[in-house]
Short mmCIF file of C-alpha atoms in Angstrom, two decimals:
data_model
loop_
_atom_site.label_atom_id
_atom_site.label_comp_id
_atom_site.label_asym_id
_atom_site.label_seq_id
_atom_site.Cartn_x
_atom_site.Cartn_y
_atom_site.Cartn_z
CA MET A 1 -14.18 -3.79 -12.64
CA SER A 2 -10.77 -3.08 -13.45
CA ARG A 3 -9.88 -1.84 -17.00
CA GLU A 4 -7.59 -4.97 -17.76
CA SER A 5 -10.57 -7.25 -17.20
CA ALA A 6 -12.77 -4.67 -19.00
CA ALA A 7 -10.48 -5.52 -22.03
CA GLY A 8 -10.93 -8.98 -21.79
CA PRO A 9 -8.54 -12.08 -21.49
CA GLU A 10 -7.14 -11.48 -24.78
CA ALA A 11 -5.45 -8.29 -23.38
CA ARG A 12 -1.83 -9.80 -22.75
CA ASP A 13 1.52 -8.06 -23.03
CA ALA A 14 4.96 -8.91 -23.83
CA VAL A 15 5.77 -10.27 -20.01
CA ASP A 16 2.58 -12.54 -20.53
CA ARG A 17 4.13 -13.86 -23.54
CA MET A 18 7.58 -14.53 -22.08
CA GLN A 19 6.26 -16.11 -18.80
CA ALA A 20 4.12 -18.42 -21.22
CA ARG A 21 6.99 -19.41 -23.40
CA TRP A 22 9.04 -19.96 -20.13
CA THR A 23 6.50 -22.10 -18.93
CA GLU A 24 6.56 -24.16 -22.09
CA LEU A 25 10.34 -24.72 -22.07
CA ARG A 26 10.91 -24.96 -18.26
CA PRO A 27 7.67 -25.98 -16.49
CA GLU A 28 9.45 -26.64 -13.37
CA LEU A 29 10.38 -22.87 -12.97
CA ASP A 30 8.08 -20.42 -10.96
CA VAL A 31 7.94 -17.59 -13.74
CA ALA A 32 5.40 -15.62 -11.47
CA PRO A 33 8.17 -13.04 -10.23
CA MET A 34 8.70 -11.90 -13.72
CA GLY A 35 5.13 -10.78 -13.95
CA VAL A 36 6.25 -8.19 -11.42
CA ILE A 37 9.89 -7.53 -12.01
CA GLY A 38 9.59 -7.70 -15.70
CA ARG A 39 6.64 -5.10 -16.01
CA LEU A 40 8.59 -2.70 -13.34
CA LEU A 41 11.74 -2.84 -15.38
CA ARG A 42 9.81 -2.43 -18.68
CA LEU A 43 7.63 0.36 -17.68
CA ALA A 44 10.27 2.16 -15.55
CA PRO A 45 12.15 3.57 -18.83
CA MET A 46 9.08 4.11 -20.77
CA ILE A 47 7.66 6.34 -17.97
CA LEU A 48 11.24 8.17 -17.60
CA ALA A 49 11.30 9.01 -21.35
CA ARG A 50 7.75 10.58 -21.13
CA CYS A 51 8.72 12.62 -18.29
CA GLU A 52 12.07 13.55 -19.89
CA ASP A 53 9.77 14.88 -23.22
CA TRP A 54 7.70 16.57 -20.81
CA LEU A 55 10.32 18.67 -19.07
CA ALA A 56 12.49 19.33 -22.07
CA PRO A 57 10.68 22.50 -22.98
CA HIS A 58 11.30 23.83 -19.39
CA ASP A 59 15.27 22.79 -19.97
CA LEU A 60 15.04 20.49 -17.26
CA THR A 61 15.75 16.50 -17.04
CA ARG A 62 13.87 14.34 -14.71
CA ALA A 63 16.75 14.22 -12.66
CA GLU A 64 17.43 18.04 -12.48
CA PHE A 65 13.76 18.43 -11.83
CA ASP A 66 14.13 16.19 -8.80
CA VAL A 67 17.25 18.16 -7.49
CA VAL A 68 15.03 21.49 -7.47
CA SER A 69 12.33 19.90 -6.08
CA ALA A 70 14.50 18.64 -3.29
CA LEU A 71 15.91 21.84 -2.55
CA CYS A 72 12.61 23.69 -2.41
CA ARG A 73 11.01 21.08 -0.02
CA SER A 74 13.84 21.54 2.33
CA ASP A 75 13.94 24.10 4.99
CA ARG A 76 17.49 24.65 4.56
CA PRO A 77 20.33 24.44 2.00
CA LEU A 78 21.42 21.04 1.18
CA SER A 79 25.18 19.95 0.68
CA PRO A 80 25.79 17.78 -2.53
CA GLY A 81 26.08 14.86 -0.46
CA ASP A 82 22.58 15.28 0.99
CA LEU A 83 21.38 15.50 -2.32
CA ARG A 84 23.18 12.33 -3.46
CA ARG A 85 21.50 10.39 -0.26
CA THR A 86 18.24 11.86 -0.90
CA LEU A 87 18.08 11.30 -4.67
CA LEU A 88 20.40 8.46 -5.04
CA PHE A 89 22.77 9.96 -7.44
CA THR A 90 26.41 9.24 -7.98
CA GLY A 91 29.00 11.94 -7.20
CA PRO A 92 29.77 12.84 -10.72
CA ALA A 93 26.16 12.86 -11.76
CA THR A 94 25.46 15.16 -8.93
CA THR A 95 27.92 17.65 -10.03
CA LYS A 96 27.12 17.62 -13.56
CA ARG A 97 23.35 18.41 -12.70
CA LEU A 98 24.25 20.99 -10.19
CA HIS A 99 26.71 23.00 -12.76
CA ARG A 100 23.77 22.75 -15.27
CA LEU A 101 21.01 24.04 -12.90
CA GLU A 102 23.26 26.70 -11.76
CA ALA A 103 23.92 27.85 -15.35
CA GLY A 104 20.23 27.99 -16.07
CA GLY A 105 19.58 29.99 -12.96
CA TRP A 106 17.59 27.30 -10.89
CA ILE A 107 20.04 27.28 -7.95
CA GLU A 108 22.80 28.89 -6.21
CA ARG A 109 25.88 27.83 -4.14
CA GLY A 110 26.75 29.23 -0.73
CA VAL A 111 29.66 28.82 1.65
CA ASN A 112 29.05 26.07 4.16
CA PRO A 113 29.82 27.30 7.41
CA ASP A 114 30.51 23.67 8.93
CA ASP A 115 32.89 22.69 6.25
CA ALA A 116 35.00 25.56 4.66
CA ARG A 117 35.52 23.15 1.62
CA GLY A 118 32.20 22.58 0.90
CA PHE A 119 29.29 24.53 -0.08
CA LEU A 120 25.62 24.36 0.25
CA ILE A 121 22.96 24.56 -2.35
CA SER A 122 19.64 26.31 -2.68
CA PRO A 123 17.24 27.26 -5.12
CA THR A 124 17.58 30.74 -6.29
CA ALA A 125 14.28 32.88 -6.05
CA GLU A 126 13.65 32.56 -9.51
CA GLY A 127 14.36 28.97 -9.65
CA ALA A 128 11.95 28.40 -6.74
CA ARG A 129 9.35 30.70 -8.69
CA ARG A 130 9.84 28.70 -11.87
CA LEU A 131 9.35 25.29 -9.94
CA ALA A 132 6.24 26.64 -8.21
CA GLU A 133 4.58 27.54 -11.19
CA LEU A 134 5.69 23.97 -13.15
CA LEU A 135 4.88 21.80 -10.47
CA PRO A 136 1.01 21.79 -10.83
CA ARG A 137 1.27 21.18 -14.52
CA TYR A 138 3.84 18.40 -14.05
CA LEU A 139 1.52 16.71 -11.37
CA ALA A 140 -1.33 16.85 -13.85
CA PHE A 141 0.77 15.25 -16.47
CA GLU A 142 2.04 12.41 -13.85
CA ASP A 143 -1.66 12.03 -13.39
CA SER A 144 -2.35 11.48 -17.01
CA LEU A 145 0.38 8.70 -17.07
CA LEU A 146 -2.21 6.80 -14.65
CA ASP A 147 -5.28 7.15 -16.54
CA ALA A 148 -5.31 3.60 -17.08
CA LEU A 149 -5.89 3.08 -13.21
CA ASP A 150 -8.77 4.07 -11.09
CA ALA A 151 -8.46 5.95 -7.75
CA GLY A 152 -8.47 2.55 -5.84
CA GLU A 153 -6.04 0.92 -8.00
CA ARG A 154 -3.69 3.56 -7.79
CA ALA A 155 -3.71 3.69 -4.11
CA GLU A 156 -3.40 -0.16 -4.13
CA LEU A 157 -0.13 0.08 -6.48
CA ALA A 158 1.28 2.85 -4.64
CA GLY A 159 0.88 0.86 -1.35
CA LEU A 160 2.54 -2.22 -2.82
CA LEU A 161 5.40 -0.46 -4.22
CA ARG A 162 6.15 1.19 -0.94
CA GLN A 163 6.28 -2.07 0.57
CA LEU A 164 8.78 -3.35 -2.21
CA LEU A 165 10.84 -0.28 -1.91
CA LEU A 166 10.83 -0.32 1.99
CA ALA A 167 12.00 -3.98 1.98
CA GLU A 168 14.63 -3.27 -0.54
CA GLY A 169 15.73 -0.30 1.76
CA ARG A 170 16.15 -2.89 4.59
CA ALA A 171 17.78 -5.53 2.43
CA ALA A 172 20.20 -2.78 1.11
CA THR A 173 20.95 -1.75 4.78
CA GLU A 174 21.76 -5.38 5.76
CA ARG A 175 24.10 -6.00 2.87
#
């Protein structure tokens, strides 16, 4: 039994209320997509805010954490363009994050042998050590964000979100 059904049918959220009201006002409309998209759009900033709060004492934003993580996962230094494409950042946002991470001792820049005008980024030894120490605690924090779901529900949700991301990626490629 899922936790929602255990809470009873009276457990309604803001999206349920929006859908109900639109159904009253415009019964000819199918408001079912609002149930998914509305919840994703409401939940994403809530989760991001919790992540930002958790990472703040470590002098990292969630985006900076993603940069350092990408560099530590990579088997080679990455260019700013590699990071932009991997993390879906804009150029100015990437530059700002790299400056802050470099100043904080998380990353270092090196010469790009294939492009004298460019540079490659890698984690510093200290940055890699700090991330290795932080990562298990951060993953435990993320796990706590999913406490409302059991293991099967988490796997199902991850699979469904993967489908949506892949479909959106294909659609973006076609545009």
